[in-house]
mmCIF file of C-alpha atoms in Angstrom:
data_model
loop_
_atom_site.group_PDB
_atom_site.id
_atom_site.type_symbol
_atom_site.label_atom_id
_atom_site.label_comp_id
_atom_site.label_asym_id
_atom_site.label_seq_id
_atom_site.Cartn_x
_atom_site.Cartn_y
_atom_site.Cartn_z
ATOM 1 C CA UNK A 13 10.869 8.435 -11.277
ATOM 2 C CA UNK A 14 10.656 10.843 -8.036
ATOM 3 C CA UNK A 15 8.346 10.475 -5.859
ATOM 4 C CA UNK A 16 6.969 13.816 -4.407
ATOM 5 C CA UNK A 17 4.590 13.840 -0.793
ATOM 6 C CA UNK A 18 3.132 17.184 -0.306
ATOM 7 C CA UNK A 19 2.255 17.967 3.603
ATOM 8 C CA UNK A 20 1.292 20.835 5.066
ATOM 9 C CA UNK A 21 4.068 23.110 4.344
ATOM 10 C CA UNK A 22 3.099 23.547 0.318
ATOM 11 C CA UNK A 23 -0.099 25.264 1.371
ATOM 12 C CA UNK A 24 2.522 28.124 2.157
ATOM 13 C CA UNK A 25 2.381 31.224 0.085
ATOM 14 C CA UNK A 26 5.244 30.353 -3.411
ATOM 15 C CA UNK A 27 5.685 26.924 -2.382
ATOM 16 C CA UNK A 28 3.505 25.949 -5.563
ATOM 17 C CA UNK A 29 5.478 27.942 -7.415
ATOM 18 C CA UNK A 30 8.845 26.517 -6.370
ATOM 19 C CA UNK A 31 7.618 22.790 -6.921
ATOM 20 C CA UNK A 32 6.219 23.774 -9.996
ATOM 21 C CA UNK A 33 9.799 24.872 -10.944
ATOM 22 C CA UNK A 34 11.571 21.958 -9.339
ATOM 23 C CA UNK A 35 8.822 19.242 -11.275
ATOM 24 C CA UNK A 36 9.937 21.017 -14.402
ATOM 25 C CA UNK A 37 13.392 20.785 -14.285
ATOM 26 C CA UNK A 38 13.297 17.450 -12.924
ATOM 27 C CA UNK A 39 10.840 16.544 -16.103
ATOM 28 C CA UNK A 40 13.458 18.094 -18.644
ATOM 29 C CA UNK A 41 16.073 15.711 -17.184
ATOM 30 C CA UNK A 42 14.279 12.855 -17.967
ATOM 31 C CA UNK A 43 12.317 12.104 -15.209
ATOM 32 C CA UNK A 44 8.537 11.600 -13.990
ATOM 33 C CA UNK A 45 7.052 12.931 -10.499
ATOM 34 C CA UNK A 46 4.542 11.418 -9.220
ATOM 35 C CA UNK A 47 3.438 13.569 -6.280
ATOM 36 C CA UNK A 48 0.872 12.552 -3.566
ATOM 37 C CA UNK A 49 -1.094 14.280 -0.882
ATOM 38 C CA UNK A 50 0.615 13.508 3.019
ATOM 39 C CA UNK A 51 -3.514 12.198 3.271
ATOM 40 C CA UNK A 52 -3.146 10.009 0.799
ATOM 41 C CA UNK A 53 -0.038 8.563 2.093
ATOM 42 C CA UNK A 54 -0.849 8.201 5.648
ATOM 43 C CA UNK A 55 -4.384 6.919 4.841
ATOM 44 C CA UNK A 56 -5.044 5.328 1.175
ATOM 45 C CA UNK A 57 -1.317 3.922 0.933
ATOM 46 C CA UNK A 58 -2.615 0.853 -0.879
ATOM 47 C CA UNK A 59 -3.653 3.478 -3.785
ATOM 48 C CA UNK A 60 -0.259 5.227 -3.382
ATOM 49 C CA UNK A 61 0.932 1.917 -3.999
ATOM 50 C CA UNK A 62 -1.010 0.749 -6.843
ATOM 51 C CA UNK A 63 -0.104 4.118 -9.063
ATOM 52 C CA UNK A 64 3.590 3.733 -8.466
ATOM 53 C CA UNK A 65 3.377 0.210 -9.549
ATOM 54 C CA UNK A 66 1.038 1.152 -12.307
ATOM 55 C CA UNK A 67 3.727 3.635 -13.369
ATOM 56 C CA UNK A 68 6.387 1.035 -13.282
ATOM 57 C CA UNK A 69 4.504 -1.177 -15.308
ATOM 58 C CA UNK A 70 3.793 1.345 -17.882
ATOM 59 C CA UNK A 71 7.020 2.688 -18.023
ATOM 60 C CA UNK A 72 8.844 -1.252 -18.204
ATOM 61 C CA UNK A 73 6.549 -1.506 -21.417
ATOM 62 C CA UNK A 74 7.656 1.468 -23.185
ATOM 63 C CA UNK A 75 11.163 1.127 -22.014
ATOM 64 C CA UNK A 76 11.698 -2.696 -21.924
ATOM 65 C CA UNK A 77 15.062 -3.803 -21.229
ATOM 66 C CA UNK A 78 16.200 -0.459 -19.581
ATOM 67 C CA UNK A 79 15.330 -1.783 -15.796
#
């Protein structure tokens, strides 16, 4: 799992693009990104929190024994 927080800089002209990239060559090694708004992590962090440990928990089913 990584763990992306967008701030201000990805409103920036390519930045989209580039994360886009990054996301999918991060996804074809295997892993997930879960990517969040700076907004969401400096005000609904108790959300923030709940989806990663939703994701866990989902992911521990599917994969059990692999933690």
């Amino acid at each position: 799992m990584v763990i992306e927080v967008d701030g201000f800089s990805h409103e920036r002209e390519g930045q989209f693009e580039k994360d886009k990239a990054r996301e999918l060559n991060l996804n074809a090694l295997g892993f997930h990104v879960l990517r969040f708004s700076d907004d969401e992590v400096m005000n609904d962090i108790e959300n923030v929190n709940r989806t990663i440990q939703h994701f866990i928990a989902e992911w521990e089913k599917d994969h059990p024994g692999s933690c």
